[in-house]
C-alpha positions as protocol buffer text, in pm:
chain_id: "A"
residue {
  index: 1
  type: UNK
  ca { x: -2970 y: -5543 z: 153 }
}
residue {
  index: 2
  type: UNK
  ca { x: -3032 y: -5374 z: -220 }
}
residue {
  index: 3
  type: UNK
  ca { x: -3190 y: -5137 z: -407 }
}
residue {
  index: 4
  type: UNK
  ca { x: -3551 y: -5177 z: -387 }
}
residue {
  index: 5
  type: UNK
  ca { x: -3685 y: -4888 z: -528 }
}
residue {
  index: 6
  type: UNK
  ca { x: -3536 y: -4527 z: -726 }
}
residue {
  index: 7
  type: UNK
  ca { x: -3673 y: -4259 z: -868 }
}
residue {
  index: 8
  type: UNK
  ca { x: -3541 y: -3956 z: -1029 }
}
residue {
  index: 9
  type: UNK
  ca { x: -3680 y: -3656 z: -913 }
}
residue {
  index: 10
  type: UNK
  ca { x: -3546 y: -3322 z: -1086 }
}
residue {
  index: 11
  type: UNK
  ca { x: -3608 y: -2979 z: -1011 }
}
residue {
  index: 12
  type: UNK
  ca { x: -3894 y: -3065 z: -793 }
}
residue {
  index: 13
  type: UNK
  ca { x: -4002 y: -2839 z: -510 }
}
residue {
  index: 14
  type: UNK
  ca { x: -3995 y: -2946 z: -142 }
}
residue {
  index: 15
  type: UNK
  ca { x: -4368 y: -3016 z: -126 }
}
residue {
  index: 16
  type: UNK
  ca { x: -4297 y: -3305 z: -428 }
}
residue {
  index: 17
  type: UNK
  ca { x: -4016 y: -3445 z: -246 }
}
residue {
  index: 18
  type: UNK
  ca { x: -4170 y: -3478 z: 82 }
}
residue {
  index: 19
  type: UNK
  ca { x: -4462 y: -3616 z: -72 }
}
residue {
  index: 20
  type: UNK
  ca { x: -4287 y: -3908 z: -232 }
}
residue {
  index: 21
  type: UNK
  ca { x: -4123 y: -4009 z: 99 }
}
residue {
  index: 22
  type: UNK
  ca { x: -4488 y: -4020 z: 213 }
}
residue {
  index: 23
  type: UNK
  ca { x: -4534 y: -4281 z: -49 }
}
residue {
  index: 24
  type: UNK
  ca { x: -4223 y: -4508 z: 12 }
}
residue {
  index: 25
  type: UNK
  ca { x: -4346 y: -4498 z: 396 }
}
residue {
  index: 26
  type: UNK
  ca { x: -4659 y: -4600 z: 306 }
}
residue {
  index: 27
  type: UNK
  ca { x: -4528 y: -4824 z: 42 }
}
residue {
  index: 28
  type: UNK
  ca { x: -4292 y: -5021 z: 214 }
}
residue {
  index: 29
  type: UNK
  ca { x: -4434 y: -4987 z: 595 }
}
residue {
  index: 30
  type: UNK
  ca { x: -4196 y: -4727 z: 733 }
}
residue {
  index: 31
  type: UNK
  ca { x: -4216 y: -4629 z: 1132 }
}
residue {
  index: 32
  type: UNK
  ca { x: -3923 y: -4413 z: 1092 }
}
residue {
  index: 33
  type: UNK
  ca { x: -3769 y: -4192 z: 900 }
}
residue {
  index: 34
  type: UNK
  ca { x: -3511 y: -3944 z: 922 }
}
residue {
  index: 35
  type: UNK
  ca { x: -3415 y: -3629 z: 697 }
}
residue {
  index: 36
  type: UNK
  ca { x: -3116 y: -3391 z: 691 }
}
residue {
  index: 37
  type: UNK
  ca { x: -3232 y: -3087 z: 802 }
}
residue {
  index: 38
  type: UNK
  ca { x: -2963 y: -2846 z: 647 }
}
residue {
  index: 39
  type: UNK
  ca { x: -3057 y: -2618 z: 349 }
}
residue {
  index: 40
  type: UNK
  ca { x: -3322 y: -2765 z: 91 }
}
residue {
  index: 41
  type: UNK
  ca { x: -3342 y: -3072 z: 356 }
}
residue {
  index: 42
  type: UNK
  ca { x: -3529 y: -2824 z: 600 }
}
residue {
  index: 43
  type: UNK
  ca { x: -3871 y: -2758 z: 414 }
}
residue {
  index: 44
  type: UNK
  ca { x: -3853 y: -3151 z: 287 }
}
residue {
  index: 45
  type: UNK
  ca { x: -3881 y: -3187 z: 654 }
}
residue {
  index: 46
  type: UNK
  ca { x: -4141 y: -2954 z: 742 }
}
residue {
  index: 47
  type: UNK
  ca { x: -4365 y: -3089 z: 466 }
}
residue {
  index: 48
  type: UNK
  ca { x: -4344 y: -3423 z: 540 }
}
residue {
  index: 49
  type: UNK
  ca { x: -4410 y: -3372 z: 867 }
}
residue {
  index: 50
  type: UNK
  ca { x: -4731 y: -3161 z: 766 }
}
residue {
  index: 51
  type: UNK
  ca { x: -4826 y: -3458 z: 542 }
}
residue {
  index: 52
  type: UNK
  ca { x: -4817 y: -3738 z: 808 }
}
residue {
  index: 53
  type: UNK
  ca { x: -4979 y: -3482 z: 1052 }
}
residue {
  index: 54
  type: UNK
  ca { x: -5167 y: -3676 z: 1300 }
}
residue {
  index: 55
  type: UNK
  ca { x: -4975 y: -4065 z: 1228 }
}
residue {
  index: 56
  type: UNK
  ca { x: -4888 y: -4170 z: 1546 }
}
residue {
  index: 57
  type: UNK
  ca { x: -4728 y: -4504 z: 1396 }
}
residue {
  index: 58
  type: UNK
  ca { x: -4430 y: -4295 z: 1215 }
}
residue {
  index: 59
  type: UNK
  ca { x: -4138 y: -4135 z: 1350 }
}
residue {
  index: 60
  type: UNK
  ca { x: -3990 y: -3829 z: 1168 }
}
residue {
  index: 61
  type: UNK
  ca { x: -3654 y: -3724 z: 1272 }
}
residue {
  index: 62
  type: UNK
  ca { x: -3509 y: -3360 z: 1183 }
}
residue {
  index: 63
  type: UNK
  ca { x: -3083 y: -3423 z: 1115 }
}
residue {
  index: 64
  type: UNK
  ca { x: -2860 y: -3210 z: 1099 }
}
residue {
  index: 65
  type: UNK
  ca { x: -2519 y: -3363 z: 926 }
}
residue {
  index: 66
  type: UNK
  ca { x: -2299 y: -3109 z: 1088 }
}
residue {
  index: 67
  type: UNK
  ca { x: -2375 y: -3119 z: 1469 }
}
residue {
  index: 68
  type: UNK
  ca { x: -2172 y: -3428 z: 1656 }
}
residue {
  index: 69
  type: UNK
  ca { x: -2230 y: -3732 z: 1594 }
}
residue {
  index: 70
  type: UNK
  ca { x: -2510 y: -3920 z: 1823 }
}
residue {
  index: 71
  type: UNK
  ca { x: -2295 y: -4195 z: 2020 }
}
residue {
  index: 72
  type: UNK
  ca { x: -2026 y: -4135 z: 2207 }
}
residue {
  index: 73
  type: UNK
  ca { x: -1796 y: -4433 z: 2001 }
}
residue {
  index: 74
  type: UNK
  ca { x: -1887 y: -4235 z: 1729 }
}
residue {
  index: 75
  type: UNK
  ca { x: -1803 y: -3928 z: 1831 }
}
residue {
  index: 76
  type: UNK
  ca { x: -1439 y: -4042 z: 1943 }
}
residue {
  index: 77
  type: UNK
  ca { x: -1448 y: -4211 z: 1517 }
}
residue {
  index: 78
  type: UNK
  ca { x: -1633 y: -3947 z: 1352 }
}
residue {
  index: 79
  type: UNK
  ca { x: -1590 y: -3540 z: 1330 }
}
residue {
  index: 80
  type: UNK
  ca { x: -1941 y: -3499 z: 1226 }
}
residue {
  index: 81
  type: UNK
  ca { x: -2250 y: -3707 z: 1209 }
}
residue {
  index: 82
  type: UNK
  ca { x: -2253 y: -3667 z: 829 }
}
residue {
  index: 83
  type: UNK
  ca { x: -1898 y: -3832 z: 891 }
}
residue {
  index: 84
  type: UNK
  ca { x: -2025 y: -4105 z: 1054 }
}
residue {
  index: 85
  type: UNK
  ca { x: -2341 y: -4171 z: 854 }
}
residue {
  index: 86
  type: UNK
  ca { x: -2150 y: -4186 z: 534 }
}
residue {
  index: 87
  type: UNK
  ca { x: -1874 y: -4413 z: 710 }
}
residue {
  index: 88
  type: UNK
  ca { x: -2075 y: -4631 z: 851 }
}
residue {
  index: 89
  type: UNK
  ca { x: -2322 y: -4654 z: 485 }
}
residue {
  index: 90
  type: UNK
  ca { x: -2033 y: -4692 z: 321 }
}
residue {
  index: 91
  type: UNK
  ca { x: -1897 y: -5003 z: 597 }
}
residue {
  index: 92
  type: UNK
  ca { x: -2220 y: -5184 z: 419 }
}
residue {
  index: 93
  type: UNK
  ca { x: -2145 y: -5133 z: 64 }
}
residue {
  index: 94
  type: UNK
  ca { x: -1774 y: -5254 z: 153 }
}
residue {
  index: 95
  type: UNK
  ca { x: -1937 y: -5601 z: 384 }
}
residue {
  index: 96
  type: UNK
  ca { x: -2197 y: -5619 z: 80 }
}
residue {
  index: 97
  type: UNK
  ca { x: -2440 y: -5536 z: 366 }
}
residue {
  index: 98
  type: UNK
  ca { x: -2613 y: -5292 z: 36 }
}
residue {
  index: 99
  type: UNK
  ca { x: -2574 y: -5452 z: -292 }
}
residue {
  index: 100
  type: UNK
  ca { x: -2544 y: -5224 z: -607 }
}
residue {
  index: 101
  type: UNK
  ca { x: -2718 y: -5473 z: -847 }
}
residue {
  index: 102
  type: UNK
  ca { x: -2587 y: -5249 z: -1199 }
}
residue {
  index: 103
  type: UNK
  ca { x: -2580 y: -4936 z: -1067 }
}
residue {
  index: 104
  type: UNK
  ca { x: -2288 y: -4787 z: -1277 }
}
residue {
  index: 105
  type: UNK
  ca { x: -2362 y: -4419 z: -1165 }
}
residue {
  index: 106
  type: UNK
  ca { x: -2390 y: -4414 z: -806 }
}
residue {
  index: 107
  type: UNK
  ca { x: -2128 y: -4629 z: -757 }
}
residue {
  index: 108
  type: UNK
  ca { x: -1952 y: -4371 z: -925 }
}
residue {
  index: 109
  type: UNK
  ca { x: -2038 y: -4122 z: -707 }
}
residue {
  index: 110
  type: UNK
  ca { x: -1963 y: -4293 z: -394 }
}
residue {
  index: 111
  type: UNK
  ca { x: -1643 y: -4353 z: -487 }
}
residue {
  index: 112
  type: UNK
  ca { x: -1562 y: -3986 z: -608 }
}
residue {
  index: 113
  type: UNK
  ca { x: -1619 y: -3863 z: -193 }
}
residue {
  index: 114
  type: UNK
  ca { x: -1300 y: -3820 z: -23 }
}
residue {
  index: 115
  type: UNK
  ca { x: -1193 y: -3838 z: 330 }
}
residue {
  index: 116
  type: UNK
  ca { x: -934 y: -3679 z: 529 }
}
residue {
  index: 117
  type: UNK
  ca { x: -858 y: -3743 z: 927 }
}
residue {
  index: 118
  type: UNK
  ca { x: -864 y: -3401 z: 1130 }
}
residue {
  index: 119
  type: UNK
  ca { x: -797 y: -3366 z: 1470 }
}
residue {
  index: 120
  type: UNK
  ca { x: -793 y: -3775 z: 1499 }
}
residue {
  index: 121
  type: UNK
  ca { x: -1165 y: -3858 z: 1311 }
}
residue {
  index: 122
  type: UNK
  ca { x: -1296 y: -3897 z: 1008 }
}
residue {
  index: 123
  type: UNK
  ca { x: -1422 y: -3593 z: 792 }
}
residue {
  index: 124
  type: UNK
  ca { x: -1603 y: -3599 z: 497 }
}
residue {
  index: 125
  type: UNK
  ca { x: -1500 y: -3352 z: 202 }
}
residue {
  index: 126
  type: UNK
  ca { x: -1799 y: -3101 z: 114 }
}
residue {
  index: 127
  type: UNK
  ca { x: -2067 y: -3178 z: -186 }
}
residue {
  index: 128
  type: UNK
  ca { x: -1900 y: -2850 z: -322 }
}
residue {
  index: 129
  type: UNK
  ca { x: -1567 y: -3075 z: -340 }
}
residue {
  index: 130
  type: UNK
  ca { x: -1706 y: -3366 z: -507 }
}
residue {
  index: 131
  type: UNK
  ca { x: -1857 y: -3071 z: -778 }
}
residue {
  index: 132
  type: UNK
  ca { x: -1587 y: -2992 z: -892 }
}
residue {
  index: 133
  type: UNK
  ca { x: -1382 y: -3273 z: -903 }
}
residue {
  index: 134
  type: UNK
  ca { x: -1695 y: -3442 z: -1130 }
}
residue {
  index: 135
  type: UNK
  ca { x: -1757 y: -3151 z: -1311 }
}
residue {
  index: 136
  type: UNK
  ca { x: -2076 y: -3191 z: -1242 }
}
residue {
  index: 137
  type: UNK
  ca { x: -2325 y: -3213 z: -896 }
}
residue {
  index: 138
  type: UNK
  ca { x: -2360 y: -3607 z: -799 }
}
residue {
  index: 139
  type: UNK
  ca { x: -2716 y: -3669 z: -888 }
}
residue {
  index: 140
  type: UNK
  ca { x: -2733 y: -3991 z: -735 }
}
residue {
  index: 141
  type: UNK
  ca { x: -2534 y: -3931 z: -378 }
}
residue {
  index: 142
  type: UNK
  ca { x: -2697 y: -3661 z: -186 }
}
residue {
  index: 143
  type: UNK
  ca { x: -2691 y: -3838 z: 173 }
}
residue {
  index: 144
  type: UNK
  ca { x: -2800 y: -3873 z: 430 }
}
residue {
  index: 145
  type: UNK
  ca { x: -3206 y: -4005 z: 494 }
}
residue {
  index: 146
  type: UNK
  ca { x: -3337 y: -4308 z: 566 }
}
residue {
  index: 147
  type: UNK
  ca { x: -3640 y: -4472 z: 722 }
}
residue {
  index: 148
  type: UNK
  ca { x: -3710 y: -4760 z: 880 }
}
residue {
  index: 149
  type: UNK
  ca { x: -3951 y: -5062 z: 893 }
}
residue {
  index: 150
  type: UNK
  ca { x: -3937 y: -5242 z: 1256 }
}
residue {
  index: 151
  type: UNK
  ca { x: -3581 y: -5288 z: 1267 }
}
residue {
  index: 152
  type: UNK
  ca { x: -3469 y: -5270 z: 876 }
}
residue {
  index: 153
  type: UNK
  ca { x: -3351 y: -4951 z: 751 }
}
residue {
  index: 154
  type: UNK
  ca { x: -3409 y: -4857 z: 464 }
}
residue {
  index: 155
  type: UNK
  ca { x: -3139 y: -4553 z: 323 }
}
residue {
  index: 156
  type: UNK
  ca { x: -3256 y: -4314 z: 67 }
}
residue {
  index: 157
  type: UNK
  ca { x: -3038 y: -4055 z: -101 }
}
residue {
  index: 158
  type: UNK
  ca { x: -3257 y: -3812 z: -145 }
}
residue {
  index: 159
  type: UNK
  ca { x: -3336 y: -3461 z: -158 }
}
residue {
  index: 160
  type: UNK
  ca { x: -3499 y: -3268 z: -456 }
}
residue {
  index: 161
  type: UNK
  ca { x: -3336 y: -3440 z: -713 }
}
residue {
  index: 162
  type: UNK
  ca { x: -3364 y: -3752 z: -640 }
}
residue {
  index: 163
  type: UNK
  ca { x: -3443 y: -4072 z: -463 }
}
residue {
  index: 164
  type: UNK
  ca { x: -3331 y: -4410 z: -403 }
}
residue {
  index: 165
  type: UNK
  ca { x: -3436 y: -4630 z: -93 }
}
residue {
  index: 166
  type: UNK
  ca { x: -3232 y: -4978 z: -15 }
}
residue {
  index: 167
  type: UNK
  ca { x: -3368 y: -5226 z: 251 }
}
């Protein structure tokens, strides 16, 4: 997999955002895509699902990062499903499943998130964490979201600053 598309997308509203994952679904043939649900994340949902309104062919799946993860293996691994979906991301960057073809920034970023192990699984430090110890927010990590063409996924980083989508 690599980076097919990006886009930087500041201060845009949730209306913008959701409409430019419209446009990589239709772009690239998405039947599925997923969005973290949590602050910001929520209306990017709600607008995207108001602007595929009545497409039977695409799956839209509300996340929310903090609640368990989905699997039970994963739940045993994982403390949260934003634990596990940045594990497991991060398990293809480290098999070059995802390539970073000069991508200087971001690969920053990724390596700037910590982990710790509580109670026996993996936890993710806070965006708040990562802040500070960057001075700065990450503009090019904000995980999770992703869609998905037949069995592909394609991962986007994405809220209202900014988007990236790997196949």
């Amino acid at each position: 997999a690599k980076i097919i598309d990006k886009k930087f997308m500041f201060n845009k509203s949730t209306i913008e955002t959701a409409g430019e994952i419209v446009k990589l679904v239709k772009q690239y043939g998405a039947n599925l895509v997923t969005i973290d649900v949590i602050g910001i994340g929520a209306g990017v949902y709600d607008n995207t699902v108001a602007l595929l309104k009545g497409n039977t062919d695409i799956k839209i799946i509300a996340t929310n990062s903090a609640t368990k993860p989905e699997t039970e293996d994963h739940a045993k691994k994982y403390y949260n499903l934003r634990a596990a979906m940045w594990w497991e991301a991060g398990l293809k960057f480290a098999n070059n499943e995802i390539i970073l073809d000069d991508e200087p920034e971001l690969e920053r970023e990724l390596k700037a998130v910590k982990y710790e192990i509580r109670n026996g699984k993996i936890l993710i430090e806070d965006k708040a964490e990562v802040k500070k110890r960057i001075n700065r927010s990450p503009v090019h990590v904000n995980f999770p979201g992703a869609v998905r063409k037949h069995h592909q996924w394609m991962f986007w980083i994405c809220y209202t600053t900014y988007t990236r989508t790997v196949e």
